[in-house]
XYZ file of C-alpha atoms in Angstrom:
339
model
C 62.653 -139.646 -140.129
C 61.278 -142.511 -138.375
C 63.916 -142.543 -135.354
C 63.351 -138.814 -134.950
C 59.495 -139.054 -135.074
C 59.876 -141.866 -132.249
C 62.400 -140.014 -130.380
C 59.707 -136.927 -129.954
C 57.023 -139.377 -128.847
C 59.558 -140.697 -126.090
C 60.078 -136.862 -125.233
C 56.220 -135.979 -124.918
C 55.053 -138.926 -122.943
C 58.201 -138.173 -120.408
C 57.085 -134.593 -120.313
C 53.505 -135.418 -119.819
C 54.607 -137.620 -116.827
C 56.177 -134.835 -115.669
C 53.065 -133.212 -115.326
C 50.466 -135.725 -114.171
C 49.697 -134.891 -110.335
C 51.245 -137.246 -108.234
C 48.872 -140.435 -107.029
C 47.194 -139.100 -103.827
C 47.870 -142.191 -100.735
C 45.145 -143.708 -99.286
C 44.345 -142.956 -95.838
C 45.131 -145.498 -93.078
C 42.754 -147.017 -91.372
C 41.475 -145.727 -87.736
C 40.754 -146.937 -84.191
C 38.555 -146.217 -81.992
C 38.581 -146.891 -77.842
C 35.391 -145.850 -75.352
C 36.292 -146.131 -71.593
C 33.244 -145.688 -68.585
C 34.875 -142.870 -66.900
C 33.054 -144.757 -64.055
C 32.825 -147.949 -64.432
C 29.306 -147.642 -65.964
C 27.987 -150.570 -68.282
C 27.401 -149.750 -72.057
C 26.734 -150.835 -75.309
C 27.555 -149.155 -78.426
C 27.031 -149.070 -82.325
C 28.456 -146.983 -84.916
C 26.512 -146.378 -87.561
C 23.576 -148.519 -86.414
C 26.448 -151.867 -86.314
C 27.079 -153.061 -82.752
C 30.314 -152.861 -81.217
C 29.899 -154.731 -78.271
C 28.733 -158.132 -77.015
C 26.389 -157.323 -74.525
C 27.097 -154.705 -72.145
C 30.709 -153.911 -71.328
C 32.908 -151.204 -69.508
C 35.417 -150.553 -72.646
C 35.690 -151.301 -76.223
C 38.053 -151.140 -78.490
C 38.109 -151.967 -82.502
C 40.303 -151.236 -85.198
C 40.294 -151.197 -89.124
C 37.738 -148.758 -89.267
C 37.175 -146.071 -91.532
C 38.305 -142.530 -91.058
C 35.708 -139.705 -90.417
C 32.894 -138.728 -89.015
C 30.244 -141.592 -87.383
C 27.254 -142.134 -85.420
C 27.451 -143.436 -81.824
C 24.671 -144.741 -80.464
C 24.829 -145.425 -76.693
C 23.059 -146.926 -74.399
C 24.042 -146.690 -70.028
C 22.830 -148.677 -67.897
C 22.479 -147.910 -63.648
C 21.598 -150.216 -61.026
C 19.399 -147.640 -59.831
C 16.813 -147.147 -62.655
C 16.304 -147.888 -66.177
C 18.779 -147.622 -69.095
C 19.501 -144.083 -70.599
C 20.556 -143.921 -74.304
C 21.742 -141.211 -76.247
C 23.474 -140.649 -79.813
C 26.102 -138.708 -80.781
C 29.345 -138.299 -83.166
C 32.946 -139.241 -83.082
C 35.544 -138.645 -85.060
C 37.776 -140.920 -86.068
C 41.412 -139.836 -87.332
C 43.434 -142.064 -89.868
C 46.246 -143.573 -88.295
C 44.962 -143.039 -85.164
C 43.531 -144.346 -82.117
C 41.145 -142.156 -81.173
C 40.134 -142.373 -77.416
C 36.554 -141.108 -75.881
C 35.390 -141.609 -72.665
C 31.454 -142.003 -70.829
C 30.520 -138.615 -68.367
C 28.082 -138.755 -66.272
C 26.542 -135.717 -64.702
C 22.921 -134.726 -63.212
C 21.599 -133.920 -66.485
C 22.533 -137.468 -68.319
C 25.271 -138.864 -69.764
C 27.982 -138.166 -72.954
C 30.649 -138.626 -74.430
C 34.048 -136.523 -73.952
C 36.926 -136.750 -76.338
C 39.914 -137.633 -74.699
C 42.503 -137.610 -78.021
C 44.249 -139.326 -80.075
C 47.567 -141.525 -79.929
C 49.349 -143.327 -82.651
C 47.453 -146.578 -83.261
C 50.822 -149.439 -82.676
C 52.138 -151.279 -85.089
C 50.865 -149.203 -88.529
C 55.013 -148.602 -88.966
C 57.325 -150.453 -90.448
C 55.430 -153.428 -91.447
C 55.135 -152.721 -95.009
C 51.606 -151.682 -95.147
C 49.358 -150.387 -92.515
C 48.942 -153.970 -90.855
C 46.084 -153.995 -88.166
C 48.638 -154.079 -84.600
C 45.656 -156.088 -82.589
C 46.045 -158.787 -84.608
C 42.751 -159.036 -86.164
C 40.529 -157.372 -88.687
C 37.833 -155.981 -86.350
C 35.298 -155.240 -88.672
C 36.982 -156.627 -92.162
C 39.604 -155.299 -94.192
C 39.273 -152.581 -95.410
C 36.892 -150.258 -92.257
C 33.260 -151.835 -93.311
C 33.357 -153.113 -96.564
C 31.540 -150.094 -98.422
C 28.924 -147.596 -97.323
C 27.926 -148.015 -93.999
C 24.263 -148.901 -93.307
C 23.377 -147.009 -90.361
C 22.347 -143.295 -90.101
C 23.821 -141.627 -93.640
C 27.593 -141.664 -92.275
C 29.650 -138.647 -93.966
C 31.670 -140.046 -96.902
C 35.068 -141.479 -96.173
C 38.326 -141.863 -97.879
C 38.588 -144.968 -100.069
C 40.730 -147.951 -99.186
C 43.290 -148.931 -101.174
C 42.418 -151.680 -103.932
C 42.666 -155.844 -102.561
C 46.175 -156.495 -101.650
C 47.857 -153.073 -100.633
C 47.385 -154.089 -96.917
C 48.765 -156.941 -95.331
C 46.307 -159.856 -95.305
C 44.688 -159.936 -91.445
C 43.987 -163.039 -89.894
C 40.915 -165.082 -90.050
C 37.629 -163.331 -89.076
C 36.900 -164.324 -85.031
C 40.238 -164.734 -84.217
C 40.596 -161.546 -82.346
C 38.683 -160.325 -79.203
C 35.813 -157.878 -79.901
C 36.144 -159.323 -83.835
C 33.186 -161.617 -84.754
C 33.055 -164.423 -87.709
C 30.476 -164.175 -90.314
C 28.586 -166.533 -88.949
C 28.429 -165.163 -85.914
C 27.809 -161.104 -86.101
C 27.247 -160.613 -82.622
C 30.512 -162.514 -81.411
C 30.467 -166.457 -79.569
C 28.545 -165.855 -76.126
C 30.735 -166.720 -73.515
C 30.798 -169.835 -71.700
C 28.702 -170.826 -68.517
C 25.026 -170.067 -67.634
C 23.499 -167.137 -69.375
C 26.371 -166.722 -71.716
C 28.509 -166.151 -68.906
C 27.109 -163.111 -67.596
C 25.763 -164.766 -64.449
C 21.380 -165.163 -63.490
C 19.442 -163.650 -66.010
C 18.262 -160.264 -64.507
C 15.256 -158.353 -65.780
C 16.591 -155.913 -68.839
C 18.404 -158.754 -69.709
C 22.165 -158.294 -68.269
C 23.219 -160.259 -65.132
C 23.008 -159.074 -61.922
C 25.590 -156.489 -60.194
C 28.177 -158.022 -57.521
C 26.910 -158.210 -53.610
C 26.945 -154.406 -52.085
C 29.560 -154.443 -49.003
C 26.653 -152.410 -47.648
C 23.904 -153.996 -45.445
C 20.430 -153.681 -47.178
C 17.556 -152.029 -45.615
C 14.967 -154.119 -43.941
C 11.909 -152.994 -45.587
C 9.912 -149.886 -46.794
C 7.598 -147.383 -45.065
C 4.076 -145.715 -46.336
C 4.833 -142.007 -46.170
C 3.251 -139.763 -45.273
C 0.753 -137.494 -46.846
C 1.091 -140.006 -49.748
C 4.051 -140.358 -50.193
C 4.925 -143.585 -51.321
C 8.346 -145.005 -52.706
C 6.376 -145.979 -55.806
C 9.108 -146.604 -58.649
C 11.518 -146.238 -56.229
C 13.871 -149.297 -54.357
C 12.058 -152.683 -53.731
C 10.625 -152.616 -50.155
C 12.221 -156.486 -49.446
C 15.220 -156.863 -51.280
C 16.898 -154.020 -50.440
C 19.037 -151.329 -52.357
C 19.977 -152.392 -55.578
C 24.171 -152.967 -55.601
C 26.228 -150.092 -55.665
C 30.431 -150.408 -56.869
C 32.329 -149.798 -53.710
C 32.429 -145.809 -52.855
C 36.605 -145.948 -52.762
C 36.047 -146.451 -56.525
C 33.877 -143.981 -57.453
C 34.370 -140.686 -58.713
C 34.308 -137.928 -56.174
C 31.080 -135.807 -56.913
C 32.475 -132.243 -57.642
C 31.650 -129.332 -55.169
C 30.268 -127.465 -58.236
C 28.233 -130.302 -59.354
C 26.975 -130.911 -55.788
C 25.607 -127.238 -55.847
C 23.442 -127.475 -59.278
C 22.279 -131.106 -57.690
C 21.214 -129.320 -54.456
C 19.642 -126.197 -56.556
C 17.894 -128.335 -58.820
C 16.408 -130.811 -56.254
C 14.790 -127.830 -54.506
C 13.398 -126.828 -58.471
C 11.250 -129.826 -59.059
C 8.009 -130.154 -58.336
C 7.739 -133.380 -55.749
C 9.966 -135.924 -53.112
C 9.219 -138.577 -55.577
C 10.826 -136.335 -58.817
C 13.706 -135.322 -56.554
C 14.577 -138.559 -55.464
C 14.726 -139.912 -59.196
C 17.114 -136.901 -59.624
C 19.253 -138.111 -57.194
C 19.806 -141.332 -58.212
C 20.912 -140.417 -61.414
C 23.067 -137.932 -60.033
C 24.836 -140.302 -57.440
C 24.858 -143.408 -59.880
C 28.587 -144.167 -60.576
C 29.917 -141.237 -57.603
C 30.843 -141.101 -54.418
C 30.268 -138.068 -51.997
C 30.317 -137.190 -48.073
C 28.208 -137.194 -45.247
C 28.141 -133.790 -44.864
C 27.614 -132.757 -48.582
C 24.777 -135.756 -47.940
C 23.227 -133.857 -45.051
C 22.692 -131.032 -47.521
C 20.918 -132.954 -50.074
C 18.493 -133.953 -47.403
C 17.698 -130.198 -46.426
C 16.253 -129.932 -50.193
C 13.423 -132.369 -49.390
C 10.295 -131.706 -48.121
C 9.184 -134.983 -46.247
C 10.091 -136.834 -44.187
C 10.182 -140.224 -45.591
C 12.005 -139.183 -48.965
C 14.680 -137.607 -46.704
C 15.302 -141.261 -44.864
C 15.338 -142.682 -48.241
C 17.734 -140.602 -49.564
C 19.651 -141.165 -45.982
C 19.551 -145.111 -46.994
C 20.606 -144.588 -50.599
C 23.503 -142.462 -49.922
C 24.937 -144.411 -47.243
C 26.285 -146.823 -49.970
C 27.952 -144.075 -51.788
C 29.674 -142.161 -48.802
C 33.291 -141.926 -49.595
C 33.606 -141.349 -44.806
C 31.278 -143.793 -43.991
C 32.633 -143.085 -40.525
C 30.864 -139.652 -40.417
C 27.376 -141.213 -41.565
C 26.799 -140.080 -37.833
C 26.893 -136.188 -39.666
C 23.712 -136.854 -41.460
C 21.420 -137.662 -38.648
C 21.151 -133.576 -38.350
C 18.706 -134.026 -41.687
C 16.558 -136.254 -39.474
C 13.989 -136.470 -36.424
C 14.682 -138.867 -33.731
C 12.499 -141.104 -34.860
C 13.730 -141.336 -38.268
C 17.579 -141.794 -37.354
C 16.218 -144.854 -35.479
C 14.480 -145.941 -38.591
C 17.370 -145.547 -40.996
C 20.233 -147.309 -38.228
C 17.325 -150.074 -38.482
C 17.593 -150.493 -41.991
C 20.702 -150.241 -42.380
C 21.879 -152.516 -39.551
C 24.257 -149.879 -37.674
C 24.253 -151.189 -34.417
C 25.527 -148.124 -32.415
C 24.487 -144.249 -32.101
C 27.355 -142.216 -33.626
């Protein structure tokens, strides 16, 4: 009796194998790449955890966890003060997803450009991290993040199902425990160049001449919180590298200059608009028409002079100006002859 009674043990625990669900696979870790769409400087944190040493124009970081997070970003312009804005990406397991900085008249965001296989998961015997580092640890965070009450996530696998990844600091964008932020770089200011107020070095030399001082408007008009009156324009990237500014967007930019309520509003609006895009003289002579006075409309002239995409044709805008002002702005601009 004994053999048989053992035999129908054998038979039940087979059976209830049988049965069991199969173990459910862990999902693979994610990436996650931001690109300024153009050439804008950012920082970024997901889920209140920086990303970035300082400002940057890309990121990219691996081993993360799978889901939904919160971005936190912050832009900055050479033409006014840093704009910040949150939002939420998703990340997909296995994947590198890829999300790129707008920027329009009405702020900045964030567009989703996809998602591609993230190299070097395959064939490796695990789902090894392909950059060669750990970004953030092994597995995503380490547990719950800390930031803003991230959705839940899929659980790692337990210690030793993925290959082990090299030493924390070892790759770029990966920082050692005892450094959180990452090593500054080398040289004066931690490489980034003169301190600048805001704390970020200062932008390379404009290929632009800079305006040889300001002007008191008039009727009160002042360029209060506008360009300083001695040093000229802050630097602008080289128009050839800018992103054309669309015919559509050019027509809200035009309608909404003529909506607000003063010179000094409007030309705030602008700068926005035009920081990080390029545009031409004659779609230039139409933002002037949207102005009121005189002395916003040569300071718009000025500004948009560095951003002309047919610098050649600047001559085009001097139908936005009296006599007297096209003087003015060749002046401060150092154009030498009449176009």
């Amino acid at each position: 009796m004994r053999p048989f009674f053992t035999l129908k043990l054998v038979v039940a625990s087979l059976l209830l194998a049988a049965a069991a669900p199969p173990a459910q696979a862990a999902a693979p870790p994610a990436d996650l790449t931001v690109l300024a769409g153009r050439g804008q400087l950012f920082t970024l944190l997901l889920d209140g955890r920086p990303l970035t040493n300082g400002a940057t124009r890309q990121v990219h970081v691996g081993w993360l966890a799978p889901g939904r997070h919160w971005a936190d970003i912050q832009v900055f312009s050479p033409y006014g003060p840093p704009v910040g804005f949150r939002t939420t990406v998703w990340l997909q397991p296995g994947l590198d997803s890829r999300y790129a900085l707008t920027a329009s008249p009405y702020g900045p965001g964030l567009q989703a450009l996809g998602a591609v296989v993230a190299g070097g998961y395959a064939g490796r015997g695990g789902y090894g991290n392909p950059y060669g580092g750990p970004g953030y640890g092994n597995p995503g965070y380490g547990g719950a993040p800390g930031g803003y009450g991230n959705a839940p996530y899929p659980a790692y696998p337990p210690s030793g199902a993925y290959p082990a990844p090299p030493a924390p600091g070892t790759q770029p964008g990966s920082y050692a425990p005892s450094e959180p932020y990452g090593p500054a770089p080398a040289g004066p200011n931690g490489g980034y160049g003169p301190a600048a107020p805001g704390g970020y070095g200062q932008p390379a030399p404009s290929p632009y001449p800079a305006p040889q001082g300001g002007y008191q408007g008039q009727g009160g008009y002042s360029k209060q919180g506008g360009y300083p009156d001695q040093g000229g324009y802050p630097d602008a990237t080289t128009p050839s590298n800018l992103d054309p500014l669309p015919a559509a967007a050019l027509r809200d930019l035009a309608q909404e200059l003529r909506e607000q309520p003063s010179d000094q509003t409007r030309l705030d609006v602008a700068r926005q608009a035009l920081a990080g895009s390029s545009l031409q003289a004659r779609e230039l002579t139409e933002l002037l028409r949207a102005l009121a006075t005189e002395p916003a409309r040569i300071e718009l002239a000025e500004l948009g002079y560095t951003h002309l995409s047919d610098p050649a044709n600047f001559g085009q805008v001097y139908a936005g100006l009296r006599p007297a002002s096209v003087a003015q702005v060749q002046r401060a601009l150092g154009l030498q002859r009449s176009y």
